[in-house]
Amino acid sequence: MKLTFTIQGGDFTNAGHPSSEVKKVLKQLVIDGKTIKNIVIALYEAEVNVVAHAWKGTVTVEIDEKKITMLVEDEGPGIPDIALAMQAGYSTASKKVREMGFGAGMGLPNIKKNTDELFIESEVDKGTKVKMINYF
Amino acid sequence: MAGNPTYHSLDPAKCIGCTHCMKACPTEAIRVVNGLAVIDDDRCVYCGQCHRVCPTHAFFVVQDDLAMIRSFKYRVILFPSIMIGQFPGKYSEDQIYDGLKKVGFTHVYEVEQPQQILIDSINEVLRDQETPKPAISIYCPAIVRLIQGRYPSLTENLILRKAPHNLAAHFAIEQLLAEGANREEIGLFYATPCIAKIAAVKSPVGESESIVDGIINMNKLYNEVMKVISDKEVPDHSDQRKNLSSEGIIWSLTRGESCHFGSRSIAIDGINNAVRFLERLENDQVEDIDFVEMRACDQSCAGGILLAGNRFMTVERLERRAKRYPAAKDISAEAVKVNTHELKEKLVLDPILPRPHFIFGKDRAKVMEKMSKVQRIVCFLPGIDCGACGAPNCHALAEDMVNNKAKMSDCIFLQQMWEDEGRISARKAITNVQKKWGTDRFKADCNKRGRRNEGF
Ligand SMILES: Nc1ncnc2c1ncn2[C@@H]1O[C@H](COP(=O)(O)OP(=O)(O)OP(=O)(O)O)[C@@H](O)[C@H]1O
Ligand code: SF4
Ligand SMILES: [Mg+2]
């Protein structure tokens, strides 16, 4: 089954809506709690990155019997050096974002830790695509 | 969760088949069928929201017959301190205790004693490195059920220590045995503020068997005591309260537990607030909290559905009362006169297991198929969430349809459209609605129930 959501850049109050909805679906699918938690954490971090760093984005989730595929695409500044961005503690978050309690530079490393497969593509000044796959 | 016993039910003579309870239920456990509300016991967590909002007081709570206490020589009433708070201020604690004796009990115990034993015991759990944080109190059984069914992964965070009623039950037994009673001669009765505690006492989670012999609803007991209570001087019962502490008295109020535990703690009251918090907790979006107290009722047990008083006045009386009592730590172990160590061991609960509630069964392929169907059906429903279909909202109706418990034509708006398109007759449409809400439903009746604020 397929679920789609949109995300608005800068809208921290509503960040986390797609991941909560996905969680509700997964909880009905007889999937172990640990796996669900990994998925929700990874998707949440990816959503927050759109809110914190990009202008707007979409989330497309596909679930089949064996796996979940989550694609978070945004229009935004892009990531110039993905390897650098993946390092724990690296962040370009603005002062405002830090004040909201984000910007520790832990989001992408956390996504890596909580997903089975992770693909990031990015084009500067265009946007970023983060694809995450988890097997049940 | 099959085979949940029923602890509350509806009087069909009083139920007017409105939508109040169905809309208020936090677990969507209620549907209206043939003009009457029906509770799904598998989904129900016994929070009591339906009782609160019912304009005709159609819900009732099962209880044991008060006469059964007579078969015991030692008749112990165990009640949470909150019960004292609901009596009018003009009655003293002794007059209330005396009233309970007149009702037929030989021993009167408030359950929150000796509280220091429970405080120490919970602190031991919190100090244990293995305890997942935040640790969650098991005090409110409605919350425990909610977690088992809807947040199964969080059952690990529940603190495996029994509630005050167990503490007092063990304590009362030890004291009576020391006085020379035989165990069989002792009957323990618990006065409950809510359905959740009845369920917890009658079919306990994490305990092999129930410790009490019977349950009495607090509003019933209140009425019985009010019939016989004296406003004259009565014998002094303060020796029965020797172990009652300030902490014990306010334990059942909001922050009554959380103020003792962890360097950072949170207290939540109200079932809907608890749901919101649990959603976050489940997503790992709660940081650095050691202890969480969660109670289903607004103002915690002062808002229990079986209490007679106004919840805010009850809180005020208890807070005032607590000031007159010593701190739990100042009540010495010798005064308690029981084997503290043994009592502590009895407070340990067995692990509480998750009981996840799967709406569509456990076959993942089938579940996915059904969920996709729900998605498609929802597209056609108007999203008004009016409840006229007998389900709490459009989404719930779609789920019921997929589970073969409802039909597309249950939606009154779709019916209207179909009529307009000539797909069904007006006659058919009206019989559909009558099936849901009863044939007499649409007759004029000036005594019809359900006026604004009825039931307040
Ligand atoms: N969608 C995105 N668009 C543009 N830049 C991004 C995006 N996602 C991540 N980045 C860049 O990568 C950096 C590291 O991201 P990461 O999620 O690890 O940390 P953070 O978002 O800065 O802080 P945290 O996630 O801990 O709150 C960000 O500071 C940002 O420069
Ligand atoms: S808060 Fe107290 S009265 Fe209300 S359901 Fe929980 S235990 Fe019962
Ligand atoms: Mg981030």
Short mmCIF file of N, CA and C and ligand atoms in Angstrom, two decimals, chain B residues 46-47 52 139-143 193-197 252 295-297 300-305, ligand 2:
data_model
loop_
_atom_site.label_atom_id
_atom_site.label_comp_id
_atom_site.label_asym_id
_atom_site.label_seq_id
_atom_site.Cartn_x
_atom_site.Cartn_y
_atom_site.Cartn_z
N TYR B 46 -11.39 0.55 30.18
CA TYR B 46 -12.06 0.88 31.45
C TYR B 46 -11.72 2.28 31.97
N CYS B 47 -11.57 3.23 31.08
CA CYS B 47 -11.22 4.58 31.54
C CYS B 47 -12.44 5.32 32.08
N ARG B 52 -18.98 9.16 32.01
CA ARG B 52 -18.98 10.59 32.28
C ARG B 52 -19.87 11.38 31.34
N TYR B 139 0.15 2.54 38.53
CA TYR B 139 -0.91 2.90 39.47
C TYR B 139 -2.31 2.89 38.86
N CYS B 140 -2.45 3.51 37.69
CA CYS B 140 -3.78 3.57 37.08
C CYS B 140 -3.95 2.40 36.11
N PRO B 141 -4.84 1.46 36.43
CA PRO B 141 -4.99 0.27 35.60
C PRO B 141 -5.51 0.56 34.20
N ALA B 142 -6.23 1.68 34.02
CA ALA B 142 -6.71 2.02 32.68
C ALA B 142 -5.51 2.32 31.79
N ILE B 143 -4.53 2.99 32.36
CA ILE B 143 -3.31 3.31 31.61
C ILE B 143 -2.54 2.04 31.27
N PRO B 193 -12.84 3.50 43.24
CA PRO B 193 -13.25 4.78 42.66
C PRO B 193 -13.60 4.66 41.17
N CYS B 194 -13.37 3.49 40.56
CA CYS B 194 -13.51 3.41 39.10
C CYS B 194 -13.63 1.97 38.62
N ILE B 195 -13.96 1.81 37.34
CA ILE B 195 -14.05 0.46 36.76
C ILE B 195 -12.66 -0.14 36.60
N ALA B 196 -11.69 0.72 36.27
CA ALA B 196 -10.35 0.21 36.00
C ALA B 196 -9.80 -0.54 37.21
N LYS B 197 -10.02 0.02 38.39
CA LYS B 197 -9.52 -0.64 39.60
C LYS B 197 -10.29 -1.93 39.86
N SER B 252 -3.00 9.47 45.36
CA SER B 252 -3.90 9.26 44.23
C SER B 252 -4.24 10.55 43.49
N ARG B 295 -2.52 9.09 34.79
CA ARG B 295 -3.82 8.66 35.30
C ARG B 295 -4.91 8.98 34.28
N ALA B 296 -5.83 8.06 34.14
CA ALA B 296 -6.87 8.20 33.12
C ALA B 296 -7.82 9.36 33.41
N CYS B 297 -8.07 9.65 34.68
CA CYS B 297 -9.07 10.66 34.99
C CYS B 297 -8.46 12.05 35.15
N SER B 300 -6.83 13.04 38.32
CA SER B 300 -6.56 11.67 38.80
C SER B 300 -7.77 11.08 39.51
N CYS B 301 -7.54 10.32 40.59
CA CYS B 301 -8.66 9.57 41.17
C CYS B 301 -9.74 10.47 41.77
N ALA B 302 -9.43 11.75 42.01
CA ALA B 302 -10.48 12.65 42.49
C ALA B 302 -11.56 12.77 41.42
N GLY B 303 -11.21 12.46 40.18
CA GLY B 303 -12.17 12.50 39.09
C GLY B 303 -12.72 11.12 38.73
N GLY B 304 -12.47 10.13 39.58
CA GLY B 304 -12.96 8.76 39.32
C GLY B 304 -14.47 8.75 39.17
N ILE B 305 -14.99 7.88 38.30
CA ILE B 305 -16.42 7.95 37.99
C ILE B 305 -17.31 7.52 39.14
S1 SF4 C 2 -7.14 7.82 37.60
FE1 SF4 C 2 -7.72 6.68 39.43
S2 SF4 C 2 -9.95 6.68 39.39
FE2 SF4 C 2 -9.29 7.21 37.32
S3 SF4 C 2 -9.19 5.27 36.19
FE3 SF4 C 2 -7.14 5.64 37.02
S4 SF4 C 2 -7.10 4.58 38.98
FE4 SF4 C 2 -9.24 4.78 38.39
#
